[in-house]
Coordinates of C-alpha atoms in Angstrom, one line a residue:
M153 CA 50.8 33.4 -44.8
I154 CA 50.7 30.3 -46.9
G155 CA 54.2 28.9 -47.4
N156 CA 55.7 32.3 -46.6
A157 CA 55.7 32.8 -50.3
G158 CA 55.0 36.5 -50.5
R159 CA 51.8 38.6 -50.8
L160 CA 49.0 37.2 -52.9
G161 CA 47.3 39.1 -55.6
I162 CA 43.8 38.0 -56.9
I163 CA 42.7 39.1 -60.4
A164 CA 38.9 39.1 -60.0
G165 CA 36.5 38.7 -62.9
S166 CA 32.8 38.1 -62.4
G167 CA 31.1 35.5 -60.2
M168 CA 31.7 34.0 -56.8
L169 CA 35.0 32.3 -57.4
P170 CA 37.2 35.3 -56.6
V171 CA 35.3 35.8 -53.3
Y172 CA 35.9 32.2 -52.3
V173 CA 39.6 32.5 -53.1
A174 CA 39.9 35.8 -51.2
D175 CA 38.1 34.4 -48.1
A176 CA 40.1 31.2 -48.1
A177 CA 43.4 33.2 -48.3
R178 CA 42.3 35.5 -45.5
A179 CA 41.3 32.5 -43.3
A180 CA 44.7 31.1 -43.8
G181 CA 46.3 34.3 -42.5
E182 CA 47.0 36.0 -45.9
D183 CA 46.4 39.6 -46.7
P184 CA 45.4 39.3 -50.4
F185 CA 45.3 42.3 -52.7
I186 CA 42.4 42.3 -55.2
F187 CA 42.5 43.5 -58.8
P188 CA 38.8 43.8 -59.8
L189 CA 38.6 43.9 -63.6
K190 CA 36.8 47.0 -64.9
N191 CA 33.4 46.2 -66.4
E192 CA 33.8 42.5 -65.5
A193 CA 34.0 42.1 -61.7
D194 CA 30.5 42.2 -60.1
R195 CA 31.4 42.0 -56.3
R196 CA 32.2 44.7 -53.8
W197 CA 35.8 44.6 -52.5
T198 CA 35.7 47.3 -49.9
A199 CA 36.8 44.8 -47.2
F200 CA 40.1 44.1 -49.0
D201 CA 43.0 46.2 -50.3
H202 CA 42.1 46.6 -54.0
A203 CA 42.6 48.6 -57.2
V204 CA 40.4 48.4 -60.2
I205 CA 42.3 47.6 -63.5
S206 CA 41.2 47.3 -67.1
V207 CA 41.5 43.9 -68.7
G208 CA 44.2 45.0 -71.1
D209 CA 46.2 47.3 -68.8
L210 CA 49.2 45.2 -68.2
R211 CA 51.3 48.3 -67.4
Q212 CA 49.1 49.3 -64.4
L213 CA 49.0 45.7 -63.2
A214 CA 52.8 45.5 -63.3
S215 CA 53.1 48.8 -61.4
L216 CA 50.7 47.6 -58.7
I217 CA 52.4 44.2 -58.4
K218 CA 55.7 46.1 -57.7
R219 CA 54.2 48.7 -55.4
H220 CA 52.4 46.1 -53.2
D221 CA 55.3 43.6 -53.2
I222 CA 53.0 40.9 -54.7
K223 CA 54.8 37.6 -55.3
R224 CA 51.9 35.3 -56.3
V225 CA 48.9 35.9 -58.4
V226 CA 45.6 34.0 -58.8
M227 CA 43.4 34.5 -61.9
S228 CA 39.8 33.9 -61.0
G229 CA 36.3 34.6 -62.2
A230 CA 34.8 35.0 -65.6
V231 CA 35.9 37.5 -68.3
K232 CA 33.3 38.0 -71.1
K233 CA 35.1 40.5 -73.3
R234 CA 38.6 40.6 -74.7
P235 CA 40.4 43.9 -74.9
N236 CA 40.6 45.7 -78.2
F237 CA 44.1 46.5 -79.6
N238 CA 43.8 50.1 -78.4
E239 CA 43.0 48.9 -74.8
I240 CA 46.3 47.0 -74.4
H241 CA 48.9 49.0 -72.5
V242 CA 52.3 47.5 -71.6
N243 CA 55.6 48.4 -69.9
L244 CA 59.1 47.7 -71.2
R245 CA 59.2 44.1 -69.9
F246 CA 56.0 43.3 -71.8
L247 CA 57.1 45.2 -75.0
M248 CA 59.2 42.3 -76.5
K249 CA 56.2 40.0 -76.1
L250 CA 53.7 42.5 -77.5
P251 CA 53.3 41.2 -81.1
F252 CA 52.8 37.6 -79.8
A253 CA 50.4 38.8 -77.2
V254 CA 48.3 40.9 -79.5
K255 CA 48.0 38.1 -82.1
T256 CA 46.9 35.7 -79.3
V257 CA 44.3 38.1 -77.8
L258 CA 42.8 38.8 -81.3
S259 CA 42.7 35.2 -82.7
G260 CA 43.7 32.6 -80.1
G261 CA 41.4 30.3 -78.1
D262 CA 40.7 30.9 -74.4
D263 CA 43.4 28.5 -73.3
A264 CA 46.0 30.1 -75.6
V265 CA 45.1 33.6 -74.2
L266 CA 45.3 32.4 -70.6
K267 CA 48.7 30.8 -71.1
M268 CA 49.9 34.1 -72.7
V269 CA 48.6 36.1 -69.7
I270 CA 50.3 33.7 -67.3
Q271 CA 53.6 34.2 -69.1
L272 CA 53.2 38.0 -69.1
I273 CA 52.4 38.1 -65.4
E274 CA 55.3 35.8 -64.5
S275 CA 57.7 38.0 -66.5
Q276 CA 57.1 40.6 -63.7
G277 CA 58.7 38.3 -61.2
C278 CA 55.5 36.8 -59.8
R279 CA 54.4 33.2 -59.7
V280 CA 50.9 32.4 -61.0
V281 CA 49.1 29.8 -58.8
G282 CA 45.7 28.2 -59.2
A283 CA 42.5 29.0 -57.3
H284 CA 42.5 25.4 -56.1
D285 CA 46.0 26.0 -54.5
I286 CA 44.5 28.7 -52.3
A287 CA 41.0 27.1 -51.8
P288 CA 41.5 23.3 -52.3
Q289 CA 38.1 22.7 -50.6
L290 CA 36.4 23.8 -53.9
L291 CA 37.7 20.8 -55.9
A292 CA 35.2 18.2 -56.9
E293 CA 35.9 14.7 -55.4
L294 CA 35.6 11.3 -57.1
G295 CA 32.1 9.7 -57.3
P296 CA 28.6 11.0 -56.4
L297 CA 28.8 14.3 -54.6
G298 CA 25.1 14.5 -53.8
Q299 CA 22.3 12.0 -53.1
H300 CA 21.7 10.9 -56.6
T301 CA 23.9 8.7 -58.9
P302 CA 23.9 8.1 -62.6
N303 CA 22.1 5.1 -63.9
D304 CA 23.3 2.9 -66.9
E305 CA 21.8 5.2 -69.5
D306 CA 23.3 8.2 -67.8
K307 CA 26.7 6.4 -67.8
R308 CA 26.4 5.9 -71.6
D309 CA 25.7 9.6 -72.0
I310 CA 28.6 10.5 -69.8
A311 CA 30.9 8.4 -72.0
S312 CA 29.6 10.0 -75.1
A313 CA 29.8 13.6 -73.8
M314 CA 33.3 12.9 -72.4
R315 CA 34.6 12.0 -75.9
A316 CA 33.0 15.2 -77.3
A317 CA 34.3 17.4 -74.6
D318 CA 37.8 16.0 -75.0
A319 CA 37.7 16.7 -78.8
L320 CA 36.3 20.2 -78.2
G321 CA 39.0 21.0 -75.7
R322 CA 41.7 19.9 -78.0
L323 CA 40.4 22.5 -80.5
D324 CA 40.6 25.1 -77.6
V325 CA 36.9 25.9 -78.1
G326 CA 35.1 25.0 -74.8
Q327 CA 34.9 22.6 -71.9
G328 CA 31.3 21.3 -72.0
A329 CA 29.2 18.9 -74.0
V330 CA 25.7 17.5 -73.7
S331 CA 24.6 14.0 -74.7
V332 CA 21.0 12.8 -74.8
G333 CA 20.5 9.1 -75.6
G334 CA 24.1 8.8 -76.7
R335 CA 23.7 11.7 -79.2
I336 CA 25.7 14.9 -78.8
V337 CA 23.2 17.7 -78.9
A338 CA 25.3 20.7 -77.8
L339 CA 28.9 21.8 -77.5
E340 CA 30.0 24.8 -75.5
G341 CA 31.4 27.8 -77.3
V342 CA 32.1 31.3 -76.3
E343 CA 28.6 31.7 -74.9
G344 CA 29.5 29.6 -71.9
T345 CA 27.8 26.7 -70.1
D346 CA 24.6 28.3 -68.9
R347 CA 23.8 29.7 -72.4
M348 CA 24.6 26.4 -74.0
L349 CA 22.1 24.7 -71.6
Q350 CA 19.5 27.4 -72.4
R351 CA 19.9 26.4 -76.0
V352 CA 19.3 22.7 -75.1
A353 CA 16.1 23.7 -73.2
E354 CA 14.9 25.5 -76.3
L355 CA 15.7 22.6 -78.6
R356 CA 13.9 20.3 -76.2
A357 CA 10.8 22.6 -76.2
E358 CA 10.8 22.6 -80.0
G359 CA 10.9 18.8 -80.1
R360 CA 14.3 18.7 -81.6
I361 CA 15.6 16.6 -78.6
S362 CA 13.8 13.5 -77.3
A363 CA 11.4 14.3 -74.5
K364 CA 11.7 10.7 -73.3
R365 CA 15.5 10.7 -72.7
R366 CA 17.0 13.1 -70.2
G367 CA 20.7 13.3 -71.0
V368 CA 23.9 14.5 -69.2
L369 CA 26.2 17.5 -69.1
V370 CA 30.0 16.8 -68.9
K371 CA 32.6 19.5 -68.3
L372 CA 36.3 18.7 -68.6
C373 CA 39.6 20.5 -68.6
K374 CA 41.0 20.9 -72.0
P375 CA 43.8 18.3 -72.5
Q376 CA 46.4 20.9 -73.0
Q377 CA 45.1 23.3 -70.4
D378 CA 47.2 25.0 -67.8
I379 CA 45.2 24.1 -64.7
R380 CA 46.3 27.3 -62.9
A381 CA 43.5 29.1 -64.8
D382 CA 39.9 28.5 -65.9
L383 CA 39.2 25.1 -64.3
P384 CA 35.7 23.9 -65.2
T385 CA 33.3 25.4 -62.6
I386 CA 29.8 24.5 -61.6
G387 CA 27.5 26.1 -59.1
Q388 CA 23.8 26.8 -58.4
S389 CA 23.2 28.5 -61.7
T390 CA 24.5 25.3 -63.4
I391 CA 22.1 23.1 -61.6
D392 CA 19.2 25.5 -62.4
A393 CA 20.2 25.4 -66.1
V394 CA 20.6 21.6 -66.1
A395 CA 17.1 21.2 -64.6
A396 CA 15.6 23.6 -67.1
A397 CA 17.2 21.6 -69.9
G398 CA 15.6 18.4 -68.6
L399 CA 19.0 16.7 -68.0
S400 CA 19.5 14.1 -65.3
G401 CA 22.9 15.3 -64.1
V402 CA 26.3 16.9 -64.5
A403 CA 29.7 15.1 -64.4
V404 CA 33.0 16.9 -64.0
Q405 CA 36.6 15.7 -63.7
A406 CA 37.5 14.9 -60.0
G407 CA 40.4 17.0 -58.8
R408 CA 40.2 19.3 -61.9
A409 CA 36.9 21.1 -61.5
L410 CA 35.6 23.5 -59.0
L411 CA 32.2 23.2 -57.1
L412 CA 31.1 26.6 -55.8
Q413 CA 28.5 27.2 -53.1
R414 CA 28.9 23.5 -52.4
E415 CA 26.2 23.0 -49.7
E416 CA 23.6 25.1 -51.5
T417 CA 24.5 23.7 -55.0
L418 CA 24.2 20.1 -53.8
K419 CA 21.0 20.8 -51.9
R420 CA 19.5 22.2 -55.0
A421 CA 20.6 19.3 -57.1
D422 CA 19.3 16.8 -54.6
A423 CA 15.9 18.5 -54.5
A424 CA 15.7 18.5 -58.3
G425 CA 16.7 14.8 -58.6
I426 CA 19.9 15.8 -60.4
F427 CA 23.2 13.9 -59.9
V428 CA 26.6 15.7 -59.5
Y429 CA 29.4 13.3 -60.2
G430 CA 33.2 13.4 -60.1
L431 CA 34.9 11.5 -62.9
D432 CA 38.2 9.6 -63.0
L433 CA 39.0 9.8 -66.7
E434 CA 41.4 6.8 -66.5
M435 CA 38.7 4.6 -65.1
E436 CA 35.7 5.8 -67.2
P437 CA 34.7 3.8 -70.3

């Protein structure tokens, strides 16, 4: 068991990240308990102790945390839909925070919501830890991660997209930005990275974006973000979407972004002539 810090619980949304975290925990001698989110989780959890919970059912979550003596919780995977007011169920410990929680769920940005959820979970006597604390091998390193590296034009696009992603993150809107020829052509909203890149591909096909210049995707942590939840994540689908959008590569913050299906993702990027690059924000222009 990692650090003898008590049983680990994994709140599992969609995608492969919860699987990687659960497998890494088990490989380290843990016996993780999985909370697949109803209508969100898209993996089978029959090989692990698990109980399906609704996104807004904090009362059931608290009961299961107590019953299974869970002391640490990881929040992992994507969640597409926020609960409606009538889907939020709480216990007495949550009750004092309910007005704040409801207001945040209904009108706050993703980072505000995640911070609120972390506070509510920790009010149950648990400690929330990051996916990267359990599976540090998922973190992107500094520099080129595959065979290809950004050229001078790519580096100018990286600098431009970094500024845009930083500003976007400060507004608690999204984590990604696309620059083509130094021009910001797309900012990530609630649709997510892949849908944003699909929009770039459509704009390129319509002639709204230069066919001669390729461009770059940059994904950054929001400056105010609690890094225990929702670190920028890229994987095979990101590479496919970058290729379809005609971009030359993707850059993420080293040590603060997750690279899923690393071998397959980088192999796919190498074959498509796409760079994957880990940034040091203090050293970048």
